[in-house]
mmCIF file with all atom_site columns, C-alpha atoms in Angstrom:
data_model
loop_
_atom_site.group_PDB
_atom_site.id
_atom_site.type_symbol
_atom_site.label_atom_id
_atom_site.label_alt_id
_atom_site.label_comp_id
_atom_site.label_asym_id
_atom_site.label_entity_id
_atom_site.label_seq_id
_atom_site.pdbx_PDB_ins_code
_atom_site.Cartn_x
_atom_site.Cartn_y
_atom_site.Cartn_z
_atom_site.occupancy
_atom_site.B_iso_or_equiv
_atom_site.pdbx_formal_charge
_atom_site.auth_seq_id
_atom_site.auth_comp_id
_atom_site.auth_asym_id
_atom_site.auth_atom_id
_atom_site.pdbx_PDB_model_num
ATOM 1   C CA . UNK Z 1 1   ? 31.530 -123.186 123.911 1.00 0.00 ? 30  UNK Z CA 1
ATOM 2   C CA . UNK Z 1 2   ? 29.007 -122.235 126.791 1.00 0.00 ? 31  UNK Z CA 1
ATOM 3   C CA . UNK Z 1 3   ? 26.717 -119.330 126.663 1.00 0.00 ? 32  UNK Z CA 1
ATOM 4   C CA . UNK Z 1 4   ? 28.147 -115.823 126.723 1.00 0.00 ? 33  UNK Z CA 1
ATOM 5   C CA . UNK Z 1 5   ? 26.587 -114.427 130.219 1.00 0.00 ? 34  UNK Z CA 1
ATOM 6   C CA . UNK Z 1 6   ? 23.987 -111.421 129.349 1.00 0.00 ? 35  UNK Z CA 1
ATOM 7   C CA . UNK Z 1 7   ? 23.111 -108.886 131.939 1.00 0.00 ? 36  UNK Z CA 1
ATOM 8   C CA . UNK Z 1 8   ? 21.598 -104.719 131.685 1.00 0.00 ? 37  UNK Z CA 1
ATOM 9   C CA . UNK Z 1 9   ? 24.399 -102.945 130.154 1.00 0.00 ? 38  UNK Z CA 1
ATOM 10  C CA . UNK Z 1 10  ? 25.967 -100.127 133.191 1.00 0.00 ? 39  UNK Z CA 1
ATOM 11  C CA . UNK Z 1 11  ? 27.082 -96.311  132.497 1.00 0.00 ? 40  UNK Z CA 1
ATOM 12  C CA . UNK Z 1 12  ? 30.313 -97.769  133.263 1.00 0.00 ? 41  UNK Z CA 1
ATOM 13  C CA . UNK Z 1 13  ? 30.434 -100.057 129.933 1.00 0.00 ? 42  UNK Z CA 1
ATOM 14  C CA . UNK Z 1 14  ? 29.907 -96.632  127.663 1.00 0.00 ? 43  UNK Z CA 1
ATOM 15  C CA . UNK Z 1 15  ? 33.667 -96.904  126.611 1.00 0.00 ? 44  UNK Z CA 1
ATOM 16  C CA . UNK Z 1 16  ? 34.126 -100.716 125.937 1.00 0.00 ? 45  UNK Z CA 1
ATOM 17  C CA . UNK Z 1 17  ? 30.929 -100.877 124.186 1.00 0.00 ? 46  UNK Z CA 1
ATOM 18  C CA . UNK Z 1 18  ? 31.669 -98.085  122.317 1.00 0.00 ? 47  UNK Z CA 1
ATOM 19  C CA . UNK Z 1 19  ? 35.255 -99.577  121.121 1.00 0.00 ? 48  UNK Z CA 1
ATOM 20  C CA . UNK Z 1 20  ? 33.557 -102.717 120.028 1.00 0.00 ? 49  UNK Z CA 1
ATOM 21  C CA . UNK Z 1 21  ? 30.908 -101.111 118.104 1.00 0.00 ? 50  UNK Z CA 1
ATOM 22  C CA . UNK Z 1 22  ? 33.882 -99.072  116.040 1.00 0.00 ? 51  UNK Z CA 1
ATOM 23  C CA . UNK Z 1 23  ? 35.514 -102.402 115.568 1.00 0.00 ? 52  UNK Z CA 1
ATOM 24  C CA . UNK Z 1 24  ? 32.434 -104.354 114.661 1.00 0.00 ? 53  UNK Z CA 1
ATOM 25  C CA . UNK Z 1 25  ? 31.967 -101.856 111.751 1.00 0.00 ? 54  UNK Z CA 1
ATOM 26  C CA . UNK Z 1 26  ? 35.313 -101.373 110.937 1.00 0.00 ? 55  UNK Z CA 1
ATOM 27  C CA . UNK Z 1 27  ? 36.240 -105.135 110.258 1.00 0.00 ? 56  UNK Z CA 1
ATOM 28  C CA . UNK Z 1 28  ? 33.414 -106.918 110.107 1.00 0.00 ? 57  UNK Z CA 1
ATOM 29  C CA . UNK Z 1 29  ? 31.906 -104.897 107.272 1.00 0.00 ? 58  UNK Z CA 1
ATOM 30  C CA . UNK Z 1 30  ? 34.827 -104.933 104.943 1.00 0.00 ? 59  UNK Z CA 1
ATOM 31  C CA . UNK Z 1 31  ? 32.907 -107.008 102.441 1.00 0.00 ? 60  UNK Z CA 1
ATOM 32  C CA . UNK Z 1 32  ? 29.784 -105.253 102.006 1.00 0.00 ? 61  UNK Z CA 1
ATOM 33  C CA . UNK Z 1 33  ? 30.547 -101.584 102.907 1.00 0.00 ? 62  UNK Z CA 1
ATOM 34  C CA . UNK Z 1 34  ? 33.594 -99.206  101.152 1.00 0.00 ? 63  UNK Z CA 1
ATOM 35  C CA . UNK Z 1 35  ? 36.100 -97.563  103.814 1.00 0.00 ? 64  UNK Z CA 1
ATOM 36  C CA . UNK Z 1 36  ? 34.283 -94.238  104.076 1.00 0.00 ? 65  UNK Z CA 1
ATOM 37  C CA . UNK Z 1 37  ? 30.822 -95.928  104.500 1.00 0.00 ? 66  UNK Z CA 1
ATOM 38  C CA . UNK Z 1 38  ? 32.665 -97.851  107.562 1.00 0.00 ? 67  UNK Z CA 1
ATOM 39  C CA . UNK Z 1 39  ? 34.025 -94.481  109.018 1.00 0.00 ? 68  UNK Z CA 1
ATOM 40  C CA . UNK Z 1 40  ? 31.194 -92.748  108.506 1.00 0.00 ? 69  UNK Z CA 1
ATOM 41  C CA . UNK Z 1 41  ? 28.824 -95.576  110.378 1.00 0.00 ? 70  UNK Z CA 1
ATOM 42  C CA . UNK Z 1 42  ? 31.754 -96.171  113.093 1.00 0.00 ? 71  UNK Z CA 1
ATOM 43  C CA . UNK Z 1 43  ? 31.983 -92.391  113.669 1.00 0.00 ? 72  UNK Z CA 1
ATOM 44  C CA . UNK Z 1 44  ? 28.621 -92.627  115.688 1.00 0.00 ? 73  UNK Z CA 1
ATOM 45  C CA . UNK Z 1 45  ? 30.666 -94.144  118.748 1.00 0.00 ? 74  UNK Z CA 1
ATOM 46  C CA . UNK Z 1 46  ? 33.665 -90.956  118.778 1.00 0.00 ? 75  UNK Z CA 1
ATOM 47  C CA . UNK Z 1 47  ? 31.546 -89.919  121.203 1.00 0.00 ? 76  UNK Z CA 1
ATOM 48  C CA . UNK Z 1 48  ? 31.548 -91.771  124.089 1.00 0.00 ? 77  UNK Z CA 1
ATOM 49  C CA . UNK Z 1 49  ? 28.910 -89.792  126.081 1.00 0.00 ? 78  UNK Z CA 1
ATOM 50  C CA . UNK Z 1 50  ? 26.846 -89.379  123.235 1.00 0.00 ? 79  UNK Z CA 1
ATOM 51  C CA . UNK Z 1 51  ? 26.998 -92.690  122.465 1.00 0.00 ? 80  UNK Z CA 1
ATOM 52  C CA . UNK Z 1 52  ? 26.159 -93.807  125.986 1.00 0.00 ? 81  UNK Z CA 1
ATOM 53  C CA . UNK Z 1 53  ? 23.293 -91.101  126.244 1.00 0.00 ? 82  UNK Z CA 1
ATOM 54  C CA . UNK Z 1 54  ? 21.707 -93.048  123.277 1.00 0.00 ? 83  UNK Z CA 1
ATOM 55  C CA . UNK Z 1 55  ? 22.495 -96.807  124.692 1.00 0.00 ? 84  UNK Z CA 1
ATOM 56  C CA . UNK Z 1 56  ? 21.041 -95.430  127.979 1.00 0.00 ? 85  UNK Z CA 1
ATOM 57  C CA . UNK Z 1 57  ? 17.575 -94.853  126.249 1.00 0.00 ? 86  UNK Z CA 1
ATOM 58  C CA . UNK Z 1 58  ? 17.236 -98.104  125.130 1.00 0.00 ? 87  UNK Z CA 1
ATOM 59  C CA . UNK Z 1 59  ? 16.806 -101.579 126.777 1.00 0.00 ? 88  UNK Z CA 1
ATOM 60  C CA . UNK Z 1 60  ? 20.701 -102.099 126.167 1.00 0.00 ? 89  UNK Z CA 1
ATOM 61  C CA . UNK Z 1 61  ? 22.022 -105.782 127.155 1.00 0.00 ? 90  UNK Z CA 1
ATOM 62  C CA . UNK Z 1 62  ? 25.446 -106.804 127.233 1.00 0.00 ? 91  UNK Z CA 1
ATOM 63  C CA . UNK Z 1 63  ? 27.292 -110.145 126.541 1.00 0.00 ? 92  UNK Z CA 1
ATOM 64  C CA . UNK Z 1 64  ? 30.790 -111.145 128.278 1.00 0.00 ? 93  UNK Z CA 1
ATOM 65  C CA . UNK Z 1 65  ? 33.540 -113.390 128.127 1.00 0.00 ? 94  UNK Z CA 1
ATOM 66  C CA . UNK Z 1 66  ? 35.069 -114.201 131.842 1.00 0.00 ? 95  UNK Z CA 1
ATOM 67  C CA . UNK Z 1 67  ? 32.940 -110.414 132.938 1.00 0.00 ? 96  UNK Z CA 1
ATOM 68  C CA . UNK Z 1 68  ? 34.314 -108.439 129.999 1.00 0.00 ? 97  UNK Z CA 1
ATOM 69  C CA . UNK Z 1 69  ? 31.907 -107.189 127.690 1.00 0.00 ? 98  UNK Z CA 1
ATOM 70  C CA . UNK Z 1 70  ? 32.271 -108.566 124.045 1.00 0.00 ? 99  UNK Z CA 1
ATOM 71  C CA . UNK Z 1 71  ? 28.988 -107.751 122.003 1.00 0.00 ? 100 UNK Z CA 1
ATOM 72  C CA . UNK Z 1 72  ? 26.041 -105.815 123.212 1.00 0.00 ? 101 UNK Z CA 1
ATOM 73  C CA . UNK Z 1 73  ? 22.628 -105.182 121.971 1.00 0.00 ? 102 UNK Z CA 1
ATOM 74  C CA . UNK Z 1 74  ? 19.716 -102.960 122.148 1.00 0.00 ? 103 UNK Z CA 1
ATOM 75  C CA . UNK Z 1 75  ? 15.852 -102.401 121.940 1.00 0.00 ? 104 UNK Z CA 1
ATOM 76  C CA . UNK Z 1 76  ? 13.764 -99.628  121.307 1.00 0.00 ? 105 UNK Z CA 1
ATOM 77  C CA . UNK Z 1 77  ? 10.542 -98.683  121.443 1.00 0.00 ? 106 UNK Z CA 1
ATOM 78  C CA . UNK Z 1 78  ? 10.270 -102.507 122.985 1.00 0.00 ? 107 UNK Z CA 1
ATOM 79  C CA . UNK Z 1 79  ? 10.084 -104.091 119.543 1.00 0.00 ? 108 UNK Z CA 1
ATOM 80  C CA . UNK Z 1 80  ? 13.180 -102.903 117.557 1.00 0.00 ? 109 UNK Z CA 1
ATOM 81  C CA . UNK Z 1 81  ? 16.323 -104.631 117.796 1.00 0.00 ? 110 UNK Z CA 1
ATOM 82  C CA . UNK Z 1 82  ? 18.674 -100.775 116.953 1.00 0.00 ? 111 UNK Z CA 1
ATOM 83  C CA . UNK Z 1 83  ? 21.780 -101.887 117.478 1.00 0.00 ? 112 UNK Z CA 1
ATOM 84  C CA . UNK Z 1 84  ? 23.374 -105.328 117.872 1.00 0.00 ? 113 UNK Z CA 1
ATOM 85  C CA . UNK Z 1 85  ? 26.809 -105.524 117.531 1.00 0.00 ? 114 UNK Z CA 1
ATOM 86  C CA . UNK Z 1 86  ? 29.736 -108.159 118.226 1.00 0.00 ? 115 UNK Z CA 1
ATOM 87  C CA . UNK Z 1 87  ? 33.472 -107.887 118.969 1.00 0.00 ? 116 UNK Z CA 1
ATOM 88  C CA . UNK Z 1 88  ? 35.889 -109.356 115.707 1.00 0.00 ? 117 UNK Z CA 1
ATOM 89  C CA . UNK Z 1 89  ? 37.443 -111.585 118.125 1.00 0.00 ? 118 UNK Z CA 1
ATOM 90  C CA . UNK Z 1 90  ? 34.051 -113.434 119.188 1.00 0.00 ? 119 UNK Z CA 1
ATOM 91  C CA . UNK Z 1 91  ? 31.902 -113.547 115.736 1.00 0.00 ? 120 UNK Z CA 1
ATOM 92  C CA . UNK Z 1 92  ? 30.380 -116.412 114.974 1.00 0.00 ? 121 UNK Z CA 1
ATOM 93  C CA . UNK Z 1 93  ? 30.560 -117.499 118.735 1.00 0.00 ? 122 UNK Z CA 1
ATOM 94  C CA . UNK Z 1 94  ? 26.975 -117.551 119.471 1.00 0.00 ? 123 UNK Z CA 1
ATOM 95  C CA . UNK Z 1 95  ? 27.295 -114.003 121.029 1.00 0.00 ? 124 UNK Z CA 1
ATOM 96  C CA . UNK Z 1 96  ? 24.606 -112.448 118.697 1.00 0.00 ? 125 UNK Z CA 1
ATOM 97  C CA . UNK Z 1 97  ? 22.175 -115.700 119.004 1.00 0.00 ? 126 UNK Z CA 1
ATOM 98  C CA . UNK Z 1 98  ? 22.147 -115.101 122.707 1.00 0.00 ? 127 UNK Z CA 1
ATOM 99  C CA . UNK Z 1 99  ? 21.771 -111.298 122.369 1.00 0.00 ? 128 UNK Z CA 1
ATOM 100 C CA . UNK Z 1 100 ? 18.934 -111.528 119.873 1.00 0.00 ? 129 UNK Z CA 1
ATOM 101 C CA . UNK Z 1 101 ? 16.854 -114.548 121.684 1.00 0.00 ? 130 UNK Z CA 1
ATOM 102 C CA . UNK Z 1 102 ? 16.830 -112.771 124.499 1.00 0.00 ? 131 UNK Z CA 1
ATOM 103 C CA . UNK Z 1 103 ? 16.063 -109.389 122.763 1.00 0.00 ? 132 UNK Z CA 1
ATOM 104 C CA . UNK Z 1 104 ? 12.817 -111.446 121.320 1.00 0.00 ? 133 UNK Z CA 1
ATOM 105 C CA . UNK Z 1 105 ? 11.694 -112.757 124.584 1.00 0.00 ? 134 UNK Z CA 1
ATOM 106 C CA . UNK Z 1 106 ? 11.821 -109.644 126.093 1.00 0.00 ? 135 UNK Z CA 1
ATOM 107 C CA . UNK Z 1 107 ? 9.314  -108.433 123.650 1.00 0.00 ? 136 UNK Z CA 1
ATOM 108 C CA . UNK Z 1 108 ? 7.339  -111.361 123.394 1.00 0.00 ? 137 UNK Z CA 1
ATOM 109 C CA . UNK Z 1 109 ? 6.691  -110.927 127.686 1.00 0.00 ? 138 UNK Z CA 1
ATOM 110 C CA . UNK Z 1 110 ? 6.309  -107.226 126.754 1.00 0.00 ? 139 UNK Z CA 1
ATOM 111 C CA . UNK Z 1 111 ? 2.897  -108.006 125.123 1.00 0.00 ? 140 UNK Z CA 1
ATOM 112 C CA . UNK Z 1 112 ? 4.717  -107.312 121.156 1.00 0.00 ? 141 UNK Z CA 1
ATOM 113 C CA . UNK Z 1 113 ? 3.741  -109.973 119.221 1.00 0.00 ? 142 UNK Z CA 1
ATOM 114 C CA . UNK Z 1 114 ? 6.452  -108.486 116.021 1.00 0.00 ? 143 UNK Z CA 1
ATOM 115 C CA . UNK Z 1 115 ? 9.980  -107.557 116.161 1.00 0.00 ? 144 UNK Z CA 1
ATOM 116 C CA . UNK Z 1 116 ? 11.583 -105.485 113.489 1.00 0.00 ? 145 UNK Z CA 1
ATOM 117 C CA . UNK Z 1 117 ? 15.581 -104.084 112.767 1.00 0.00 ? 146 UNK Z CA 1
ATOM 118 C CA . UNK Z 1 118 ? 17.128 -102.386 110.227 1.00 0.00 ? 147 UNK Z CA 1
ATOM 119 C CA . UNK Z 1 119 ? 19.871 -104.807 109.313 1.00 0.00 ? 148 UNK Z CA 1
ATOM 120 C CA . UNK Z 1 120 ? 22.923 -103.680 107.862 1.00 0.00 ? 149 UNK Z CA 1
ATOM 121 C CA . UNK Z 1 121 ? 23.773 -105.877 104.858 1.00 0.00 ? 150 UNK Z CA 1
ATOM 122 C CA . UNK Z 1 122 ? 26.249 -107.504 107.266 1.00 0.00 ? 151 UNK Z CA 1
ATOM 123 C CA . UNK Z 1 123 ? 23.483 -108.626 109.465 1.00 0.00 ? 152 UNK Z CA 1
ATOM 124 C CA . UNK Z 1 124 ? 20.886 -109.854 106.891 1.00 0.00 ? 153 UNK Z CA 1
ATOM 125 C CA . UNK Z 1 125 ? 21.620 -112.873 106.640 1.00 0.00 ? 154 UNK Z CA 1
ATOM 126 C CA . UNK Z 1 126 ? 21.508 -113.462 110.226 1.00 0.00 ? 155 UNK Z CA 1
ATOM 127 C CA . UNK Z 1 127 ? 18.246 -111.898 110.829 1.00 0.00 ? 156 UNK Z CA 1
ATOM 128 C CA . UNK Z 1 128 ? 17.086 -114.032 107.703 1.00 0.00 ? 157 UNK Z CA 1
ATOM 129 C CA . UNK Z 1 129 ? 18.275 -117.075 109.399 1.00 0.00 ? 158 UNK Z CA 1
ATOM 130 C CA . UNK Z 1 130 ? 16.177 -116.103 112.310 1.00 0.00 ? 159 UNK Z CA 1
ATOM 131 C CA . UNK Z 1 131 ? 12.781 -116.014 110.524 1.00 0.00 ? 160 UNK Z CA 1
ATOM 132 C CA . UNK Z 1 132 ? 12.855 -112.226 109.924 1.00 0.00 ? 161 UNK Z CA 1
ATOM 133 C CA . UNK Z 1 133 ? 11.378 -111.225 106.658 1.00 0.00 ? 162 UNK Z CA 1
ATOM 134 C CA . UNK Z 1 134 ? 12.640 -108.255 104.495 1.00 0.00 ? 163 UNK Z CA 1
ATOM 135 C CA . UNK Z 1 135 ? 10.036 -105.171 104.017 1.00 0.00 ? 164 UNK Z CA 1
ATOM 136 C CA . UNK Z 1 136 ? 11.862 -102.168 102.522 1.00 0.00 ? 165 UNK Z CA 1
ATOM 137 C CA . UNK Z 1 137 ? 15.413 -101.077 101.410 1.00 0.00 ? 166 UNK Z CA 1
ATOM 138 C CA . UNK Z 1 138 ? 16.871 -98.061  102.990 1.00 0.00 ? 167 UNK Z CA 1
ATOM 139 C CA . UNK Z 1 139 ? 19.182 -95.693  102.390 1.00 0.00 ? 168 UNK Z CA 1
ATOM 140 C CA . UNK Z 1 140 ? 20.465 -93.555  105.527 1.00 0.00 ? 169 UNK Z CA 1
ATOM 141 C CA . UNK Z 1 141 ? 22.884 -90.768  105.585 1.00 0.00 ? 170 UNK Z CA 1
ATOM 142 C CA . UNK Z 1 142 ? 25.528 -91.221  107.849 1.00 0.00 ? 171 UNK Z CA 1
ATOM 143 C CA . UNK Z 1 143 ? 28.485 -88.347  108.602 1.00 0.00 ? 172 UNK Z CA 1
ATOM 144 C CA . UNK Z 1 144 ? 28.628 -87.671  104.451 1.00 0.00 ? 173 UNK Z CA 1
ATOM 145 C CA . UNK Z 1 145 ? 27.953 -91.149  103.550 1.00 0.00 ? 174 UNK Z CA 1
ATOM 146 C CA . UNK Z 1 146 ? 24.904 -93.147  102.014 1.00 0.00 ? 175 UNK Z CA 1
ATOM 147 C CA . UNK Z 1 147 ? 24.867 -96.807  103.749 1.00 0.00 ? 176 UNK Z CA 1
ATOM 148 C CA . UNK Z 1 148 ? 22.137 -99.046  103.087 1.00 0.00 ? 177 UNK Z CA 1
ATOM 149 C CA . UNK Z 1 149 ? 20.237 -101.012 105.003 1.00 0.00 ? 178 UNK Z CA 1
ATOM 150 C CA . UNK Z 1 150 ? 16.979 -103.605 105.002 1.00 0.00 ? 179 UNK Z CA 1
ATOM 151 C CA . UNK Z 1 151 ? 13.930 -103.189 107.264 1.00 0.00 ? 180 UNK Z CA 1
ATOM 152 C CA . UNK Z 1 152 ? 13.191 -106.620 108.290 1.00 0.00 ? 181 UNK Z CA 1
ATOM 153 C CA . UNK Z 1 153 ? 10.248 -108.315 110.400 1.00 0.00 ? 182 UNK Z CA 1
ATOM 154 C CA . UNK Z 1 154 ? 9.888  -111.121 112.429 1.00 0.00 ? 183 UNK Z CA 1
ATOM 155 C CA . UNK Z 1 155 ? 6.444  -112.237 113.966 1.00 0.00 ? 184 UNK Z CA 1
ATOM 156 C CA . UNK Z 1 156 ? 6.776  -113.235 117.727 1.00 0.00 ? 185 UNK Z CA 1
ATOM 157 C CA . UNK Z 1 157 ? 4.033  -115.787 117.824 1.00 0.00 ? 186 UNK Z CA 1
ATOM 158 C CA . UNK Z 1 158 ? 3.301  -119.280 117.430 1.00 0.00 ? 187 UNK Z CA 1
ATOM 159 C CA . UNK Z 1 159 ? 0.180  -120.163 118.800 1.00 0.00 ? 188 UNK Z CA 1
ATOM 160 C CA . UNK Z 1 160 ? 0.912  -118.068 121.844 1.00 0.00 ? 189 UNK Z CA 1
ATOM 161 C CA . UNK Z 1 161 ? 4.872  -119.538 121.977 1.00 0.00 ? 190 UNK Z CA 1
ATOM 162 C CA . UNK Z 1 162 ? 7.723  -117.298 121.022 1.00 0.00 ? 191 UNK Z CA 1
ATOM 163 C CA . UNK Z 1 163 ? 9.286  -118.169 118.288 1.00 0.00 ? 192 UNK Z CA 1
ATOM 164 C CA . UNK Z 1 164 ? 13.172 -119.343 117.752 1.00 0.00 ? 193 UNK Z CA 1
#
């Protein structure tokens, strides 16, 4: 498979990012998070414009398939990765490598020699696989539902070189 194109996410994407976040959490998660954990967490997209009002104050970057959008990720602050999240149909495709690399060479040209997420337990062992290291266990209410989460850190150097 070739690369997934990446480009800024648009105003326009709101609704189709929104979908795939709901369906990210929704099936992806089954293993590590109960049905109302899922519902709660997915419940953050029912609002589209509220959902896009957040995406729109981040550094929000988009991954497609043939110009369709089908995972999408997002910085804050310039050294959080906040959200990262891939469509069912394209896990393990290399969409969330290509979102996150570029995610840590954004920072790295930002001057941010550290990049930290709060990684869903779905996500952990991705992040781990990247070099991030584990700090703190959370535990964040979510629409009447406790979900946990990791606080994870990766550092962006290596003798001046971004690290992969």
């Amino acid at each position: 498979m070739t690369a997934p194109a990446l480009r800024p996410a648009l105003p326009a994407d709101a609704p189709r990012l929104a979908e795939i976040f709901r369906e990210a959490v929704l099936e992806l998660a089954l293993d590590d998070y109960d049905d109302d954990q899922r519902d709660a967490w997915a419940s953050a997209a029912d609002d589209v414009g509220a959902f896009a009002q957040r995406l729109s104050q981040m550094l929000t970057i988009v991954a497609t398939q043939d110009g369709a959008p089908m995972a999408f990720a997002s910085l804050e602050d310039g050294d959080m990765i906040a959200m990262l999240y891939v469509h069912p149909d394209v896990a393990g495709q290399g969409y969330a490598k290509a979102l996150a690399d570029a995610l840590e060479r954004l920072a790295f040209a930002r001057g941010k020699t550290r990049i930290t997420t709060d990684a869903s337990d779905v996500s952990r062992g991705f992040f781990e696989h990247r070099g991030y290291v584990a700090t703190q266990r959370n535990s964040v209410f979510r629409a009447g539902e406790w979900l946990a989460n990791t606080t994870m850190v990766k550092d962006l150097t290596s003798q001046g070189k971004p690290l992969q």
